[in-house]
């Protein structure tokens, strides 16, 4: 189950990325957020394939980022952006998750959101 902080982080990053992603991306993120506890039904207004996969990936990145961020906060009050981004990228590599060319942009958006205005 995704926490409120992770949800807010994923939603903010989706909003930040919406201009560079396929149509319906913010909605796909909402579907991915709702899937575990909700119906998980995909709106029919857009092609769900790639968009839903990218939305789910963004939610995973937000979850990884929040976990890493809270662990780093135990060591320092203001974790370094590059350290956070590097650890997220390593975690993604370990989990074999990739959104291709979109992944670096997603990681950057999540890092921006979490360090600019932590939930």
Coordinates of N, CA and C in Angstrom, one line a residue:
X1 N 0.8 -1.2 0.0 CA 0.0 0.0 0.0 C 0.9 1.2 0.0
X2 N 0.5 2.2 -0.8 CA 1.3 3.4 -0.9 C 0.9 4.4 0.1
X3 N 1.8 5.1 0.8 CA 1.5 6.0 1.8 C 1.1 7.4 1.2
X4 N 0.6 8.3 2.0 CA 0.2 9.6 1.6 C 1.3 10.4 1.0
X5 N 2.5 10.3 1.7 CA 3.7 11.1 1.2 C 4.1 10.6 -0.2
X6 N 4.1 9.3 -0.4 CA 4.5 8.7 -1.7 C 3.5 9.1 -2.7
X7 N 2.2 9.1 -2.4 CA 1.2 9.4 -3.3 C 1.3 10.9 -3.8
X8 N 1.5 11.8 -2.8 CA 1.7 13.2 -3.1 C 2.9 13.4 -4.0
X9 N 4.0 12.7 -3.7 CA 5.2 12.8 -4.5 C 5.0 12.3 -6.0
X10 N 4.3 11.2 -6.1 CA 4.0 10.7 -7.5 C 3.1 11.7 -8.2
X11 N 2.1 12.2 -7.6 CA 1.2 13.1 -8.2 C 1.9 14.4 -8.7
X12 N 2.7 14.9 -7.8 CA 3.5 16.2 -8.1 C 4.4 15.9 -9.3
X13 N 5.1 14.8 -9.3 CA 6.1 14.5 -10.4 C 5.3 14.3 -11.7
X14 N 4.2 13.6 -11.6 CA 3.3 13.4 -12.8 C 2.9 14.8 -13.4
X15 N 2.5 15.7 -12.6 CA 2.2 17.0 -13.0 C 3.3 17.7 -13.7
X16 N 4.5 17.6 -13.1 CA 5.7 18.2 -13.6 C 6.1 17.6 -15.0
X17 N 5.9 16.3 -15.1 CA 6.3 15.6 -16.4 C 5.2 15.6 -17.5
X18 N 4.0 16.0 -17.2 CA 2.9 15.8 -18.1 C 3.1 16.4 -19.5
X19 N 3.8 17.5 -19.7 CA 4.1 18.0 -21.0 C 5.0 17.2 -21.8
X20 N 5.8 16.4 -21.2 CA 6.8 15.6 -21.9 C 6.4 14.1 -22.1
X21 N 5.3 13.7 -21.6 CA 4.9 12.3 -21.6 C 3.7 12.1 -22.5
X22 N 3.3 10.9 -22.7 CA 2.1 10.6 -23.6 C 0.9 11.2 -23.0
X23 N -0.1 11.5 -23.9 CA -1.4 12.0 -23.4 C -2.0 11.1 -22.4
X24 N -2.6 11.6 -21.3 CA -3.2 10.8 -20.3 C -2.3 10.4 -19.2
X25 N -1.0 10.8 -19.2 CA 0.0 10.4 -18.2 C -0.5 10.6 -16.8
X26 N -0.9 11.9 -16.4 CA -1.3 12.1 -15.0 C -2.5 11.2 -14.6
X27 N -3.4 10.9 -15.6 CA -4.5 10.0 -15.3 C -4.0 8.6 -15.1
X28 N -3.0 8.2 -15.8 CA -2.4 6.8 -15.7 C -1.7 6.7 -14.3
X29 N -1.1 7.7 -13.9 CA -0.5 7.7 -12.5 C -1.6 7.5 -11.5
X30 N -2.7 8.2 -11.6 CA -3.8 8.1 -10.7 C -4.4 6.6 -10.7
X31 N -4.5 6.1 -11.9 CA -4.9 4.7 -12.0 C -3.9 3.7 -11.3
X32 N -2.7 4.0 -11.5 CA -1.6 3.1 -10.8 C -1.7 3.3 -9.3
X33 N -2.0 4.5 -8.9 CA -2.1 4.7 -7.4 C -3.4 4.1 -6.9
X34 N -4.4 4.0 -7.7 CA -5.7 3.5 -7.2 C -5.7 2.0 -7.3
X35 N -4.9 1.4 -8.2 CA -5.0 0.0 -8.5 C -5.0 -1.0 -7.3
X36 N -4.1 -0.9 -6.4 CA -4.1 -1.8 -5.3 C -5.3 -1.8 -4.4
X37 N -5.9 -0.6 -4.2 CA -7.0 -0.6 -3.3 C -8.3 -0.3 -4.0
X38 N -8.3 0.1 -5.2 CA -9.5 0.5 -6.0 C -9.8 -0.5 -7.1
X39 N -10.6 -0.1 -8.0 CA -11.0 -0.9 -9.1 C -9.9 -1.2 -10.1
X40 N -9.0 -0.2 -10.2 CA -7.9 -0.4 -11.2 C -8.3 -0.3 -12.6
X41 N -9.6 0.2 -12.9 CA -10.1 0.3 -14.2 C -9.4 1.4 -14.9
X42 N -9.0 1.1 -16.2 CA -8.3 2.1 -17.0 C -9.4 2.9 -17.8
X43 N -9.3 4.3 -17.7 CA -10.2 5.1 -18.5 C -10.0 4.8 -19.9
X44 N -11.1 4.8 -20.7 CA -11.1 4.4 -22.1 C -10.7 5.6 -23.0
X45 N -10.5 6.8 -22.5 CA -10.2 7.9 -23.3 C -8.8 8.0 -23.9
X46 N -8.0 7.1 -23.5 CA -6.6 7.1 -24.1 C -6.1 5.7 -24.2
X47 N -5.0 5.5 -25.0 CA -4.4 4.2 -25.1 C -3.6 3.9 -23.9
X48 N -4.0 2.8 -23.2 CA -3.5 2.5 -21.9 C -2.1 1.9 -21.9
X49 N -1.7 1.2 -22.9 CA -0.5 0.4 -22.9 C 0.7 1.1 -22.3
X50 N 1.4 1.9 -23.1 CA 2.6 2.6 -22.6 C 2.3 3.6 -21.5
X51 N 1.2 4.3 -21.6 CA 0.9 5.3 -20.7 C 0.7 4.8 -19.3
X52 N 0.0 3.7 -19.2 CA -0.2 3.0 -17.8 C 1.1 2.5 -17.3
X53 N 1.9 1.9 -18.2 CA 3.2 1.3 -17.7 C 4.1 2.5 -17.2
X54 N 4.1 3.6 -17.9 CA 4.9 4.7 -17.4 C 4.3 5.3 -16.1
X55 N 3.0 5.3 -16.0 CA 2.4 5.8 -14.8 C 2.8 4.9 -13.6
X56 N 2.7 3.6 -13.8 CA 3.1 2.7 -12.7 C 4.6 2.8 -12.4
X57 N 5.4 3.0 -13.4 CA 6.9 3.2 -13.1 C 7.1 4.5 -12.3
X58 N 6.4 5.5 -12.6 CA 6.5 6.8 -11.8 C 6.1 6.5 -10.4
X59 N 5.1 5.8 -10.1 CA 4.7 5.5 -8.8 C 5.8 4.7 -8.1
X60 N 6.4 3.7 -8.8 CA 7.5 2.9 -8.2 C 8.7 3.8 -7.9
X61 N 9.0 4.7 -8.8 CA 10.1 5.6 -8.5 C 9.8 6.5 -7.3
X62 N 8.6 7.0 -7.2 CA 8.2 7.8 -6.0 C 8.3 7.0 -4.7
X63 N 7.9 5.7 -4.8 CA 8.1 4.8 -3.6 C 9.5 4.6 -3.2
X64 N 10.3 4.3 -4.2 CA 11.8 4.1 -4.0 C 12.4 5.3 -3.4
X65 N 12.0 6.5 -4.0 CA 12.6 7.7 -3.6 C 12.3 8.1 -2.2
X66 N 11.0 7.9 -1.8 CA 10.6 8.2 -0.5 C 11.3 7.3 0.5
X67 N 11.4 6.0 0.3 CA 12.2 5.1 1.2 C 13.6 5.6 1.3
X68 N 14.2 5.8 0.2 CA 15.7 6.3 0.2 C 15.8 7.6 0.9
X69 N 14.9 8.5 0.6 CA 14.9 9.9 1.3 C 14.8 9.8 2.8
X70 N 13.8 9.0 3.2 CA 13.7 8.9 4.7 C 14.9 8.2 5.3
X71 N 15.5 7.2 4.7 CA 16.7 6.6 5.2 C 17.8 7.6 5.2
X72 N 18.0 8.4 4.2 CA 19.0 9.4 4.2 C 18.8 10.5 5.3
X73 N 17.5 10.8 5.5 CA 17.2 11.8 6.5 C 17.6 11.4 7.9
X74 N 17.8 10.1 8.1 CA 18.3 9.6 9.4 C 19.8 9.9 9.6
X75 N 20.5 10.2 8.5 CA 21.9 10.5 8.5 C 22.2 12.0 8.4
X76 N 21.3 12.7 7.7 CA 21.5 14.2 7.5 C 20.2 14.9 7.4
X77 N 20.1 16.1 7.8 CA 18.9 16.8 7.7 C 18.4 17.1 6.3
X78 N 19.4 17.4 5.4 CA 19.1 17.7 4.0 C 19.9 16.8 3.1
X79 N 19.4 15.7 2.7 CA 20.1 14.8 1.8 C 20.5 15.4 0.5
X80 N 21.7 15.1 0.0 CA 22.2 15.6 -1.2 C 21.4 15.1 -2.4
X81 N 21.0 16.0 -3.3 CA 20.2 15.6 -4.5 C 20.8 14.5 -5.3
X82 N 22.1 14.7 -5.6 CA 22.8 13.7 -6.4 C 22.9 12.3 -5.8
X83 N 23.1 12.3 -4.5 CA 23.1 11.0 -3.8 C 21.8 10.3 -3.9
X84 N 20.7 11.1 -3.7 CA 19.4 10.6 -3.8 C 19.1 10.1 -5.2
X85 N 19.4 10.9 -6.2 CA 19.2 10.4 -7.6 C 20.0 9.2 -7.9
X86 N 21.2 9.1 -7.5 CA 22.1 8.0 -7.8 C 21.5 6.7 -7.1
X87 N 21.0 6.8 -5.9 CA 20.5 5.6 -5.2 C 19.2 5.2 -5.9
X88 N 18.4 6.1 -6.3 CA 17.1 5.8 -7.0 C 17.5 5.0 -8.3
X89 N 18.4 5.5 -9.1 CA 18.8 4.9 -10.3 C 19.4 3.5 -10.1
X90 N 20.2 3.3 -9.0 CA 20.7 2.0 -8.7 C 19.6 1.0 -8.3
X91 N 18.6 1.5 -7.5 CA 17.5 0.7 -7.1 C 16.7 0.3 -8.3
X92 N 16.5 1.2 -9.3 CA 15.8 0.8 -10.5 C 16.5 -0.2 -11.3
X93 N 17.8 -0.1 -11.4 CA 18.6 -1.1 -12.1 C 18.5 -2.5 -11.4
X94 N 18.5 -2.5 -10.1 CA 18.4 -3.7 -9.4 C 17.0 -4.4 -9.6
X95 N 16.0 -3.6 -9.8 CA 14.7 -4.1 -9.9 C 14.3 -4.4 -11.4
X96 N 15.2 -4.0 -12.3 CA 15.0 -4.2 -13.7 C 13.8 -3.4 -14.2
X97 N 13.5 -2.3 -13.6 CA 12.4 -1.5 -14.1 C 13.0 -0.4 -14.9
X98 N 12.4 -0.1 -16.1 CA 12.9 0.9 -16.9 C 11.7 1.5 -17.8
X99 N 11.7 2.8 -18.0 CA 10.8 3.4 -18.9 C 11.5 4.0 -20.1
X100 N 12.7 3.3 -20.4 CA 13.4 3.8 -21.5 C 13.9 5.2 -21.4
X101 N 13.7 5.9 -22.4 CA 14.2 7.3 -22.4 C 13.5 8.2 -21.4
X102 N 12.3 7.8 -20.9 CA 11.6 8.6 -19.9 C 12.1 8.4 -18.5
X103 N 12.8 7.4 -18.2 CA 13.3 7.1 -16.8 C 14.1 8.2 -16.2
X104 N 15.2 8.7 -16.9 CA 15.9 9.8 -16.3 C 15.1 11.1 -16.0
X105 N 14.1 11.4 -16.9 CA 13.3 12.5 -16.6 C 12.4 12.3 -15.4
X106 N 11.9 11.1 -15.2 CA 11.1 10.7 -14.1 C 11.9 10.8 -12.8
X107 N 13.1 10.3 -12.8 CA 13.9 10.3 -11.6 C 14.2 11.8 -11.3
X108 N 14.5 12.6 -12.3 CA 14.8 14.0 -12.0 C 13.6 14.7 -11.4
X109 N 12.4 14.5 -12.0 CA 11.2 15.2 -11.5 C 10.9 14.8 -10.1
X110 N 11.1 13.5 -9.7 CA 10.8 13.0 -8.4 C 11.8 13.6 -7.4
X111 N 13.1 13.7 -7.8 CA 14.1 14.2 -7.0 C 13.9 15.7 -6.8
X112 N 13.5 16.4 -7.8 CA 13.1 17.9 -7.7 C 12.0 18.1 -6.7
X113 N 11.0 17.3 -6.8 CA 9.8 17.4 -6.0 C 10.2 17.1 -4.5
X114 N 10.9 16.1 -4.3 CA 11.2 15.6 -2.9 C 12.2 16.6 -2.2
X115 N 13.1 17.2 -3.0 CA 14.1 18.1 -2.4 C 13.6 19.5 -2.3
X116 N 12.7 19.9 -3.3 CA 12.2 21.2 -3.3 C 11.2 21.5 -2.2
X117 N 10.3 20.5 -2.0 CA 9.2 20.7 -1.1 C 8.9 19.3 -0.5
X118 N 9.7 18.8 0.4 CA 9.5 17.5 0.9 C 8.1 17.3 1.6
X119 N 7.4 16.2 1.3 CA 6.1 16.0 1.9 C 6.2 15.9 3.4

